Amino acid sequence: MQAGTLSTFLKRGAIWGFILFELIFFSIAGEFMSLSDKAFMDLDNMLLLFKQSAPIGIIAMGMTIVMINGNIDLSVGATFALCAIVLLDSLTWPVFAGLGDWVIPISWCLALLTGIVLGAINGVIVWKTGVDAFIVTLGSMLGYRGLVFMYNGEQPTSQLNWTLVDFAEAQFLGLHTATWFLLAVTLVIWFIMTRTIHGRNAYAIGDNREAAVNAGIRVGAHMMINFMIIGFLAALSAVVFYSESGSVNPNDGELYELWIITAVVLGGTKLTGGAGSVVSTFGGVLAIQLLRKGLGHIGADTSTVNLVIGLILIAVLYLDKQLNRKGAEELKI
């Protein structure tokens, strides 16, 4: 197999082979170790897997756009938590008293608007200052998390609305509400990235920002829109998850950015921008969730799960660097 063909396969197809390996490995390991009476590949387990993948998966679709664009967003976990607080707390605001369940769409809109605004702040700073997105969003991660603690101290924000719970727990064609949201977001982002000028511009800017500027693309405004998209999706993820949960802790969403970046890179998106696939990101999300679920299936604790994910991230980043060397003769696998 030629180096170029091998590189393309590893970037686009390996994630599905990895998922297949996980399914086989954890099924056999679970039976061998006799730690669970329930089969790992049980249909109910797989449907639950999709539901549990939704919170991270929805945000990962936005992260794919941002990373293809040549940027990164480390503030998504804090944005997720802050939007969740706005969602639940606004359900009880006195100004909405007497609206009954009609307050639900208002709270949804407020949470989504919060995510858009937070994303816009990141985008404006990156655009107008020229500071690297890694530094900007590292700062906003700390700032937004500070707002989470300022909002309600260190106490959880709780508001269980049974209409919301019924909506979140509903199933259609065997799939949970959260799964449908994940699939819908994946389809929309796939369409944007493959069928629109905005998507083509994202690849162009990530591949060569200077050339994109020379081609007349409004790079700053384009990047700001992408940060608003990921802010919106972080808020949407919070809306989907906390509609069922009904309680958010100040530390919720911590490490989400690392899980999400791992899933996106595992799906083949380049850290340097210019290449990536929404469909492969979907595979990366499933692979990460399968790994977490599989390790739990064979009795691994949380620290072991984090260690394995960390090692995988390092390995994938190394592989990403090797696959994107200039010149086929420099490819080292």
Tab-separated table of N, CA and C in Angstrom, residues 189-253:
chain	number	residue	atom	x	y	z
A	189	ILE	N	-24.590	19.787	10.620
A	189	ILE	CA	-23.191	20.207	10.511
A	189	ILE	C	-22.523	19.551	9.307
A	190	TRP	N	-22.874	18.299	9.032
A	190	TRP	CA	-22.350	17.634	7.824
A	190	TRP	C	-22.772	18.405	6.579
A	191	PHE	N	-24.028	18.820	6.527
A	191	PHE	CA	-24.527	19.574	5.372
A	191	PHE	C	-23.776	20.901	5.240
A	192	ILE	N	-23.583	21.594	6.355
A	192	ILE	CA	-22.878	22.882	6.332
A	192	ILE	C	-21.457	22.711	5.802
A	193	MET	N	-20.788	21.656	6.270
A	193	MET	CA	-19.377	21.480	5.925
A	193	MET	C	-19.155	20.927	4.524
A	194	THR	N	-20.141	20.262	3.966
A	194	THR	CA	-19.950	19.620	2.654
A	194	THR	C	-20.767	20.245	1.532
A	195	ARG	N	-21.762	21.059	1.873
A	195	ARG	CA	-22.670	21.545	0.835
A	195	ARG	C	-22.834	23.061	0.823
A	196	THR	N	-22.072	23.775	1.625
A	196	THR	CA	-22.232	25.226	1.678
A	196	THR	C	-20.898	25.932	1.491
A	197	ILE	N	-20.967	27.205	1.111
A	197	ILE	CA	-19.766	28.017	0.959
A	197	ILE	C	-19.061	28.180	2.300
A	198	HIS	N	-19.852	28.310	3.372
A	198	HIS	CA	-19.261	28.462	4.696
A	198	HIS	C	-18.360	27.271	5.028
A	199	GLY	N	-18.818	26.074	4.722
A	199	GLY	CA	-18.027	24.879	4.984
A	199	GLY	C	-16.756	24.851	4.157
A	200	ARG	N	-16.873	25.190	2.884
A	200	ARG	CA	-15.683	25.206	2.015
A	200	ARG	C	-14.679	26.249	2.497
A	201	ASN	N	-15.195	27.381	2.948
A	201	ASN	CA	-14.307	28.419	3.459
A	201	ASN	C	-13.587	27.974	4.731
A	202	ALA	N	-14.269	27.185	5.554
A	202	ALA	CA	-13.649	26.686	6.780
A	202	ALA	C	-12.408	25.856	6.461
A	203	TYR	N	-12.532	24.973	5.473
A	203	TYR	CA	-11.386	24.160	5.062
A	203	TYR	C	-10.279	25.037	4.471
A	204	ALA	N	-10.685	26.024	3.664
A	204	ALA	CA	-9.702	26.889	3.012
A	204	ALA	C	-8.920	27.705	4.036
A	205	ILE	N	-9.617	28.258	5.027
A	205	ILE	CA	-8.962	29.068	6.054
A	205	ILE	C	-8.031	28.205	6.902
A	206	GLY	N	-8.483	27.025	7.261
A	206	GLY	CA	-7.652	26.138	8.067
A	206	GLY	C	-6.430	25.647	7.327
A	207	ASP	N	-6.551	25.481	6.017
A	207	ASP	CA	-5.431	24.983	5.216
A	207	ASP	C	-4.383	26.063	4.993
A	208	ASN	N	-4.842	27.287	4.697
A	208	ASN	CA	-3.903	28.387	4.446
A	208	ASN	C	-4.631	29.707	4.665
A	209	ARG	N	-4.466	30.269	5.854
A	209	ARG	CA	-5.225	31.476	6.210
A	209	ARG	C	-4.848	32.658	5.329
A	210	GLU	N	-3.571	32.796	5.021
A	210	GLU	CA	-3.135	33.917	4.195
A	210	GLU	C	-3.728	33.843	2.800
A	211	ALA	N	-3.742	32.634	2.244
A	211	ALA	CA	-4.323	32.460	0.912
A	211	ALA	C	-5.828	32.738	0.938
A	212	ALA	N	-6.488	32.364	2.039
A	212	ALA	CA	-7.924	32.623	2.164
A	212	ALA	C	-8.208	34.121	2.185
A	213	VAL	N	-7.358	34.879	2.899
A	213	VAL	CA	-7.508	36.338	2.930
A	213	VAL	C	-7.330	36.908	1.528
A	214	ASN	N	-6.328	36.430	0.822
A	214	ASN	CA	-6.065	36.906	-0.537
A	214	ASN	C	-7.190	36.545	-1.496
A	215	ALA	N	-7.912	35.465	-1.165
A	215	ALA	CA	-9.037	35.047	-2.011
A	215	ALA	C	-10.310	35.832	-1.705
A	216	GLY	N	-10.245	36.731	-0.740
A	216	GLY	CA	-11.390	37.576	-0.436
A	216	GLY	C	-12.309	37.049	0.644
A	217	ILE	N	-11.893	35.995	1.333
A	217	ILE	CA	-12.720	35.443	2.412
A	217	ILE	C	-12.563	36.318	3.653
A	218	ARG	N	-13.679	36.662	4.281
A	218	ARG	CA	-13.645	37.461	5.508
A	218	ARG	C	-13.329	36.534	6.681
A	219	VAL	N	-12.043	36.315	6.879
A	219	VAL	CA	-11.586	35.301	7.819
A	219	VAL	C	-12.063	35.577	9.245
A	220	GLY	N	-11.920	36.808	9.724
A	220	GLY	CA	-12.299	37.130	11.098
A	220	GLY	C	-13.769	36.879	11.372
A	221	ALA	N	-14.627	37.388	10.501
A	221	ALA	CA	-16.071	37.198	10.673
A	221	ALA	C	-16.446	35.730	10.571
A	222	HIS	N	-15.777	35.029	9.679
A	222	HIS	CA	-16.039	33.597	9.509
A	222	HIS	C	-15.718	32.827	10.790
A	223	MET	N	-14.553	33.109	11.380
A	223	MET	CA	-14.156	32.416	12.606
A	223	MET	C	-15.108	32.747	13.754
A	224	MET	N	-15.550	34.004	13.815
A	224	MET	CA	-16.478	34.398	14.874
A	224	MET	C	-17.779	33.605	14.777
A	225	ILE	N	-18.279	33.418	13.552
A	225	ILE	CA	-19.503	32.633	13.360
A	225	ILE	C	-19.304	31.210	13.864
A	226	ASN	N	-18.137	30.640	13.611
A	226	ASN	CA	-17.877	29.274	14.062
A	226	ASN	C	-17.812	29.176	15.577
A	227	PHE	N	-17.265	30.190	16.231
A	227	PHE	CA	-17.264	30.198	17.698
A	227	PHE	C	-18.697	30.353	18.229
A	228	MET	N	-19.526	31.097	17.530
A	228	MET	CA	-20.926	31.216	17.932
A	228	MET	C	-21.664	29.891	17.751
A	229	ILE	N	-21.300	29.168	16.690
A	229	ILE	CA	-21.920	27.858	16.450
A	229	ILE	C	-21.574	26.890	17.579
A	230	ILE	N	-20.298	26.841	17.967
A	230	ILE	CA	-19.923	25.896	19.028
A	230	ILE	C	-20.509	26.342	20.366
A	231	GLY	N	-20.647	27.647	20.589
A	231	GLY	CA	-21.303	28.126	21.797
A	231	GLY	C	-22.763	27.709	21.832
A	232	PHE	N	-23.427	27.825	20.685
A	232	PHE	CA	-24.816	27.392	20.574
A	232	PHE	C	-24.947	25.900	20.845
A	233	LEU	N	-24.029	25.109	20.293
A	233	LEU	CA	-24.116	23.656	20.462
A	233	LEU	C	-23.782	23.226	21.886
A	234	ALA	N	-22.884	23.953	22.563
A	234	ALA	CA	-22.617	23.671	23.976
A	234	ALA	C	-23.876	23.930	24.798
A	235	ALA	N	-24.580	25.009	24.460
A	235	ALA	CA	-25.838	25.316	25.149
A	235	ALA	C	-26.915	24.284	24.824
A	236	LEU	N	-26.990	23.874	23.557
A	236	LEU	CA	-27.973	22.865	23.167
A	236	LEU	C	-27.712	21.554	23.893
A	237	SER	N	-26.442	21.192	24.030
A	237	SER	CA	-26.084	19.987	24.769
A	237	SER	C	-26.564	20.083	26.207
A	238	ALA	N	-26.394	21.258	26.817
A	238	ALA	CA	-26.856	21.465	28.191
A	238	ALA	C	-28.374	21.367	28.277
A	239	VAL	N	-29.063	21.946	27.315
A	239	VAL	CA	-30.529	21.890	27.289
A	239	VAL	C	-31.011	20.443	27.219
A	240	VAL	N	-30.392	19.658	26.338
A	240	VAL	CA	-30.793	18.260	26.164
A	240	VAL	C	-30.520	17.453	27.425
A	241	PHE	N	-29.326	17.629	28.013
A	241	PHE	CA	-28.936	16.820	29.163
A	241	PHE	C	-29.689	17.218	30.426
A	242	TYR	N	-29.767	18.501	30.711
A	242	TYR	CA	-30.334	18.940	31.989
A	242	TYR	C	-31.858	19.030	31.982
A	243	SER	N	-32.458	18.885	30.817
A	243	SER	CA	-33.909	18.756	30.796
A	243	SER	C	-34.329	17.493	31.537
A	244	GLU	N	-33.496	16.477	31.462
A	244	GLU	CA	-33.770	15.223	32.161
A	244	GLU	C	-33.170	15.216	33.559
A	245	SER	N	-31.958	15.734	33.693
A	245	SER	CA	-31.267	15.680	34.980
A	245	SER	C	-31.895	16.603	36.013
A	246	GLY	N	-32.143	17.852	35.639
A	246	GLY	CA	-32.790	18.798	36.537
A	246	GLY	C	-31.903	19.365	37.619
A	247	SER	N	-30.596	19.065	37.602
A	247	SER	CA	-29.692	19.587	38.631
A	247	SER	C	-28.294	19.716	38.055
A	248	VAL	N	-27.697	20.904	38.213
A	248	VAL	CA	-26.345	21.138	37.700
A	248	VAL	C	-25.445	21.561	38.844
A	249	ASN	N	-24.278	20.921	38.936
A	249	ASN	CA	-23.259	21.277	39.921
A	249	ASN	C	-22.245	22.230	39.289
A	250	PRO	N	-21.616	23.088	40.080
A	250	PRO	CA	-20.664	24.058	39.527
A	250	PRO	C	-19.513	23.426	38.752
A	251	ASN	N	-19.164	22.200	39.093
A	251	ASN	CA	-18.043	21.537	38.416
A	251	ASN	C	-18.466	20.724	37.200
A	252	ASP	N	-19.743	20.705	36.885
A	252	ASP	CA	-20.215	19.935	35.727
A	252	ASP	C	-19.560	20.462	34.447
A	253	GLY	N	-19.229	19.543	33.575
A	253	GLY	CA	-18.614	19.916	32.305
A	253	GLY	C	-17.101	20.006	32.347
